[in-house]
XYZ file of N, CA and C in Angstrom:
183
model
N -4.166 -0.686 -7.099
C -4.331 -0.148 -5.844
C -5.765 -0.687 -5.512
N -5.978 -0.695 -4.168
C -7.239 -1.443 -3.513
C -7.943 -0.092 -2.940
N -9.424 -0.324 -3.006
C -10.180 0.698 -2.348
C -11.091 -0.200 -1.474
N -11.184 0.515 -0.099
C -12.010 -0.116 0.862
C -12.637 1.244 1.482
N -13.935 1.077 2.137
C -14.689 2.053 2.830
C -14.308 1.868 4.237
N -14.666 2.885 4.960
C -14.663 2.972 6.340
C -15.510 1.883 7.029
N -16.821 1.612 6.618
C -17.566 0.626 6.754
C -17.201 -0.549 6.847
N -16.419 -0.781 5.440
C -16.023 -2.216 5.142
C -14.648 -2.535 6.161
N -14.042 -1.415 6.728
C -13.037 -1.888 7.681
C -13.608 -1.714 9.174
N -14.874 -1.622 9.550
C -15.408 -1.917 10.683
C -15.800 -0.500 10.948
N -15.589 0.691 10.447
C -16.346 1.798 10.773
C -17.720 2.088 10.573
N -17.979 3.569 10.483
C -19.342 3.835 10.435
C -19.686 4.606 9.114
N -18.987 4.779 8.203
C -19.249 5.754 7.062
C -18.757 5.010 5.759
N -19.165 5.562 4.663
C -18.813 5.134 3.506
C -17.802 5.839 2.769
N -16.773 6.710 3.365
C -15.618 7.247 2.920
C -14.840 6.104 2.245
N -14.222 6.461 1.339
C -13.478 5.699 0.587
C -11.957 5.669 0.744
N -11.169 4.788 1.211
C -9.852 4.734 1.496
C -9.117 4.083 0.214
N -7.966 4.741 -0.393
C -7.357 3.742 -1.544
C -5.675 3.595 -1.202
N -5.299 2.366 -1.366
C -3.695 2.130 -0.657
C -3.589 1.023 -1.744
N -2.102 0.819 -1.814
C -1.496 -0.453 -2.131
C -1.229 -1.328 -1.357
N -1.136 -1.378 -0.110
C -0.938 -2.146 0.930
C -1.892 -2.148 2.074
N -2.042 -3.420 2.752
C -3.042 -3.355 3.728
C -2.504 -2.201 4.872
N -1.111 -2.347 5.091
C -0.704 -1.490 6.008
C -1.202 -0.107 5.816
N -0.922 0.394 4.557
C -1.306 1.800 4.251
C -2.642 2.025 4.558
N -3.649 0.904 4.153
C -5.193 0.876 4.337
C -5.507 1.292 5.715
N -4.598 0.443 6.620
C -4.876 0.565 7.940
C -4.532 1.880 8.580
N -3.462 2.536 8.042
C -3.006 3.665 8.396
C -4.118 4.772 8.142
N -4.691 4.633 6.724
C -5.504 5.789 6.469
C -6.639 5.764 7.233
N -7.251 4.480 7.659
C -8.556 4.214 8.220
C -8.100 4.769 9.752
N -6.823 4.411 10.452
C -6.691 4.848 11.570
C -6.817 6.240 11.837
N -6.168 7.004 10.966
C -6.264 8.673 10.737
C -7.636 9.083 10.667
N -8.252 8.430 10.002
C -10.069 8.927 9.858
C -10.318 8.812 11.126
N -10.093 7.518 11.768
C -10.905 7.118 13.048
C -10.533 8.481 14.163
N -9.144 8.723 14.044
C -8.756 9.522 15.308
C -9.477 11.086 14.850
N -9.624 11.261 13.484
C -10.540 12.682 13.245
C -11.789 12.632 13.574
N -12.468 11.527 13.319
C -13.883 11.361 13.788
C -14.097 11.488 15.181
N -12.940 10.674 16.097
C -13.045 10.837 17.601
C -12.958 12.116 17.885
N -11.964 13.021 17.475
C -11.897 14.391 17.732
C -12.859 15.499 17.542
N -13.565 14.699 16.566
C -15.072 15.626 16.271
C -16.057 15.196 17.160
N -15.869 14.035 17.905
C -17.190 13.532 18.742
C -18.084 12.864 17.867
N -17.710 12.259 16.879
C -18.851 11.794 16.078
C -19.268 10.208 16.597
N -20.413 10.432 17.101
C -20.871 9.208 17.864
C -20.939 7.973 17.143
N -21.512 7.924 15.786
C -21.270 6.389 15.018
C -19.984 6.021 15.120
N -19.135 6.889 14.791
C -17.547 6.322 14.750
C -17.189 5.742 15.898
N -17.463 6.622 17.046
C -16.946 6.207 18.422
C -17.641 4.845 18.870
N -18.891 4.425 18.468
C -19.675 3.498 18.947
C -18.917 2.289 18.101
N -18.470 2.514 16.825
C -18.014 1.255 16.114
C -16.466 1.170 16.643
N -15.763 2.383 16.995
C -14.333 1.852 17.754
C -14.584 1.054 18.793
N -15.444 1.374 19.638
C -15.794 0.301 20.847
C -16.124 -0.834 20.716
N -17.024 -0.956 19.642
C -17.398 -2.376 19.166
C -16.008 -3.139 18.516
N -15.134 -2.378 18.123
C -13.819 -3.198 17.342
C -12.779 -3.642 18.579
N -12.831 -2.685 19.584
C -12.292 -2.640 20.726
C -12.737 -3.949 21.666
N -13.884 -4.196 21.563
C -14.639 -5.305 22.440
C -14.270 -6.588 21.728
N -14.471 -6.769 20.459
C -14.110 -7.806 19.468
C -12.714 -8.252 19.547
N -11.748 -7.263 19.639
C -10.235 -7.385 19.840
C -10.055 -7.960 21.214
N -10.629 -7.604 22.159
C -10.209 -8.235 23.461
C -10.852 -9.642 23.639
N -12.105 -9.899 23.166
C -12.451 -11.129 23.185
C -11.773 -12.194 22.474
N -11.153 -11.838 21.121
C -10.312 -12.591 20.498
C -8.916 -12.878 21.215
N -8.652 -11.891 22.061
C -7.473 -12.154 22.762
C -7.487 -13.137 24.036
N -8.692 -13.223 24.504
C -9.139 -13.980 25.584
C -9.753 -15.330 25.192
N -9.592 -15.486 24.081
C -10.192 -16.936 23.628
C -8.842 -17.786 23.205
């Protein structure tokens, strides 16, 4: 089992996720991100925007 934090996955906090696969880790991270978005957590919203911009830039290169 692997453990990674929200911050290690590009997020804004140190909550730890444990998973057997990267897919499972991504799902847990996304669920956490959605919950933080619903709460209006600005640091997480900013981190999501940064990840979105990076993703768009990678697609355009």
